[in-house]
Coordinates of N, CA and C in Angstrom, one line a residue:
M1 N 88.9 118.3 132.3 CA 88.1 118.7 131.2 C 86.6 118.4 131.4
T2 N 86.2 118.5 132.7 CA 84.9 118.2 133.0 C 83.9 119.2 132.3
G3 N 82.9 118.6 131.7 CA 81.9 119.4 130.9 C 82.3 119.7 129.5
V4 N 83.4 119.3 129.0 CA 83.8 119.5 127.6 C 83.5 118.2 126.9
P5 N 82.5 118.2 125.9 CA 82.1 117.0 125.3 C 83.1 116.5 124.2
H6 N 83.0 115.3 123.8 CA 83.8 114.7 122.8 C 83.1 114.9 121.4
L7 N 82.9 116.2 121.1 CA 82.3 116.6 119.8 C 83.1 117.5 119.0
A8 N 82.8 117.7 117.8 CA 83.5 118.6 116.9 C 83.2 120.0 117.3
G9 N 84.1 121.0 117.1 CA 83.8 122.3 117.5 C 85.0 123.2 117.4
F10 N 84.9 124.4 118.0 CA 85.9 125.4 118.1 C 86.2 125.8 119.5
Y11 N 87.4 126.3 119.7 CA 87.8 126.7 121.0 C 88.8 127.9 121.0
L12 N 88.8 128.6 122.1 CA 89.7 129.8 122.2 C 90.5 129.6 123.5
L13 N 91.8 129.9 123.4 CA 92.7 129.9 124.6 C 93.0 131.4 124.9
V14 N 92.9 131.7 126.2 CA 93.0 133.1 126.6 C 94.0 133.1 127.8
D15 N 95.0 134.0 127.8 CA 95.9 134.2 128.9 C 95.1 134.7 130.1
Q16 N 95.1 134.0 131.2 CA 94.4 134.5 132.4 C 94.8 135.8 133.0
S17 N 96.1 136.1 132.9 CA 96.6 137.3 133.6 C 96.4 138.6 132.7
T18 N 96.3 138.4 131.4 CA 96.2 139.6 130.5 C 94.9 139.6 129.7
D19 N 94.1 138.6 129.8 CA 92.9 138.4 129.0 C 93.2 138.5 127.5
E20 N 94.4 138.2 127.1 CA 94.8 138.2 125.6 C 94.4 136.8 125.0
L21 N 93.7 136.9 123.9 CA 93.4 135.7 123.1 C 94.6 135.3 122.5
V22 N 95.1 134.1 122.8 CA 96.4 133.6 122.3 C 96.3 132.5 121.2
Y23 N 95.1 131.9 121.1 CA 95.0 130.8 120.1 C 93.5 130.6 119.8
I24 N 93.2 130.3 118.5 CA 91.9 129.9 118.0 C 92.1 128.6 117.4
G25 N 91.3 127.6 117.7 CA 91.4 126.3 117.1 C 90.1 125.6 116.9
Q26 N 90.2 124.5 116.2 CA 89.1 123.6 115.9 C 89.5 122.2 116.0
S27 N 88.6 121.3 116.2 CA 88.9 119.9 116.3 C 87.6 119.0 116.1
K28 N 87.8 117.8 115.6 CA 86.7 116.9 115.5 C 86.3 116.4 116.9
D29 N 87.2 116.6 117.9 CA 87.0 116.2 119.3 C 87.6 117.3 120.2
V30 N 86.7 118.2 120.6 CA 87.2 119.4 121.4 C 87.8 118.9 122.7
H31 N 87.1 118.0 123.4 CA 87.6 117.5 124.7 C 89.1 117.0 124.6
T32 N 89.3 116.1 123.6 CA 90.7 115.5 123.5 C 91.7 116.6 123.1
R33 N 91.3 117.5 122.2 CA 92.2 118.6 121.8 C 92.6 119.5 122.9
L34 N 91.6 119.9 123.7 CA 91.9 120.8 124.9 C 92.7 120.0 125.9
L35 N 92.5 118.8 126.1 CA 93.3 118.0 127.0 C 94.8 118.0 126.5
S36 N 95.0 117.8 125.2 CA 96.3 117.9 124.6 C 97.0 119.2 124.8
H37 N 96.2 120.3 124.6 CA 96.8 121.6 124.8 C 97.1 121.9 126.3
S38 N 96.4 121.2 127.2 CA 96.7 121.4 128.6 C 98.1 120.9 129.1
T39 N 98.7 120.0 128.3 CA 100.0 119.4 128.6 C 101.1 120.2 128.0
K40 N 100.8 121.2 127.2 CA 101.9 122.0 126.5 C 102.3 123.1 127.4
Y41 N 103.5 123.6 127.1 CA 104.1 124.7 127.8 C 103.8 126.0 127.0
W42 N 103.1 126.9 127.5 CA 102.7 128.1 126.8 C 103.5 129.3 127.3
D43 N 104.8 129.2 127.4 CA 105.7 130.3 127.9 C 105.3 130.7 129.3
G44 N 104.9 129.7 130.1 CA 104.6 130.0 131.5 C 103.2 130.6 131.7
R45 N 102.4 130.8 130.7 CA 101.1 131.4 130.8 C 100.1 130.4 131.4
E46 N 99.2 130.9 132.2 CA 98.1 130.1 132.7 C 96.9 130.5 131.7
L47 N 96.3 129.4 131.1 CA 95.3 129.7 130.1 C 93.9 129.2 130.6
E48 N 93.0 130.0 130.1 CA 91.5 129.6 130.2 C 91.1 129.3 128.8
F49 N 89.9 128.6 128.7 CA 89.4 128.3 127.4 C 87.9 128.5 127.3
A50 N 87.5 128.7 126.1 CA 86.0 128.7 125.8 C 85.9 127.8 124.6
F51 N 84.7 127.2 124.5 CA 84.5 126.3 123.4 C 83.1 126.4 122.9
N52 N 82.9 125.9 121.7 CA 81.5 125.8 121.1 C 81.5 124.6 120.2
T53 N 80.6 123.7 120.5 CA 80.5 122.5 119.7 C 79.5 122.6 118.5
Q54 N 79.7 121.8 117.5 CA 78.9 121.9 116.3 C 78.1 120.6 116.1
N55 N 77.2 120.7 115.2 CA 76.4 119.5 114.8 C 77.4 118.4 114.4
S56 N 77.1 117.2 114.8 CA 78.0 116.0 114.5 C 78.2 115.8 113.0
S57 N 77.4 116.4 112.2 CA 77.5 116.1 110.7 C 78.4 117.1 110.0
I58 N 79.0 118.1 110.8 CA 79.9 119.0 110.2 C 81.1 118.3 109.6
L59 N 81.5 118.7 108.4 CA 82.6 118.1 107.7 C 84.0 118.7 108.1
P60 N 85.1 117.9 108.1 CA 86.4 118.4 108.5 C 86.8 119.7 107.8
H61 N 86.5 119.8 106.5 CA 87.0 121.0 105.7 C 86.1 122.2 106.1
N62 N 84.9 122.0 106.6 CA 84.1 123.1 107.0 C 84.6 123.6 108.4
L63 N 85.1 122.7 109.2 CA 85.7 123.1 110.5 C 86.9 124.0 110.2
K64 N 87.8 123.6 109.3 CA 89.0 124.4 109.0 C 88.6 125.7 108.4
E65 N 87.6 125.7 107.5 CA 87.2 127.0 106.9 C 86.7 128.0 107.9
L66 N 85.9 127.5 108.8 CA 85.3 128.4 109.8 C 86.4 128.8 110.8
E67 N 87.3 128.0 111.1 CA 88.5 128.4 112.0 C 89.2 129.5 111.3
N68 N 89.5 129.4 110.0 CA 90.2 130.5 109.3 C 89.3 131.8 109.3
D69 N 88.0 131.6 109.2 CA 87.2 132.8 109.3 C 87.3 133.5 110.7
L70 N 87.3 132.7 111.7 CA 87.5 133.3 113.1 C 88.8 134.0 113.2
I71 N 89.9 133.4 112.7 CA 91.2 134.0 112.8 C 91.2 135.3 112.0
G72 N 90.6 135.2 110.8 CA 90.5 136.4 110.0 C 89.7 137.6 110.6
C73 N 88.7 137.2 111.3 CA 87.9 138.2 112.0 C 88.7 138.8 113.1
Y74 N 89.4 138.0 113.9 CA 90.3 138.5 114.9 C 91.3 139.5 114.4
F75 N 91.9 139.1 113.2 CA 92.9 139.9 112.6 C 92.3 141.3 112.2
N76 N 91.1 141.2 111.6 CA 90.5 142.5 111.2 C 90.2 143.4 112.3
L77 N 89.9 142.9 113.5 CA 89.6 143.7 114.7 C 90.8 144.2 115.4
N78 N 91.9 143.4 115.4 CA 93.1 143.7 116.2 C 94.3 144.0 115.4
R79 N 94.3 143.7 114.1 CA 95.5 144.0 113.2 C 96.7 143.1 113.7
K80 N 96.4 142.0 114.3 CA 97.5 141.0 114.6 C 96.8 139.6 114.7
L81 N 97.6 138.6 114.6 CA 97.1 137.2 114.8 C 97.2 136.8 116.2
P82 N 96.4 135.9 116.7 CA 96.6 135.3 118.0 C 98.1 134.8 118.2
R83 N 98.7 135.1 119.3 CA 100.1 134.9 119.5 C 100.6 133.5 119.1
Y84 N 99.8 132.4 119.3 CA 100.3 131.1 119.0 C 99.7 130.4 117.8
N85 N 98.9 131.2 117.0 CA 98.4 130.7 115.7 C 99.5 131.0 114.7
Y86 N 100.0 130.1 114.0 CA 101.0 130.2 113.0 C 102.4 130.5 113.5

């Protein structure tokens, strides 16, 4: 997880072979959360990630609200949820 800071933020997980967005998440520590995700089995998929960190003063409920907004936007554009959300 070189280059991923221990800060609050959002992240996307994408299937490398299909470019399908499979998960949208948030965490108070993006580095630790992505490290946790890297140990999971994702049906044999090789995943890439992108992340965006936020101001350290962002509140946990604001992270969750913005994550839901990102998932809702994805649904509006694609008429489906990311494969591993929910």
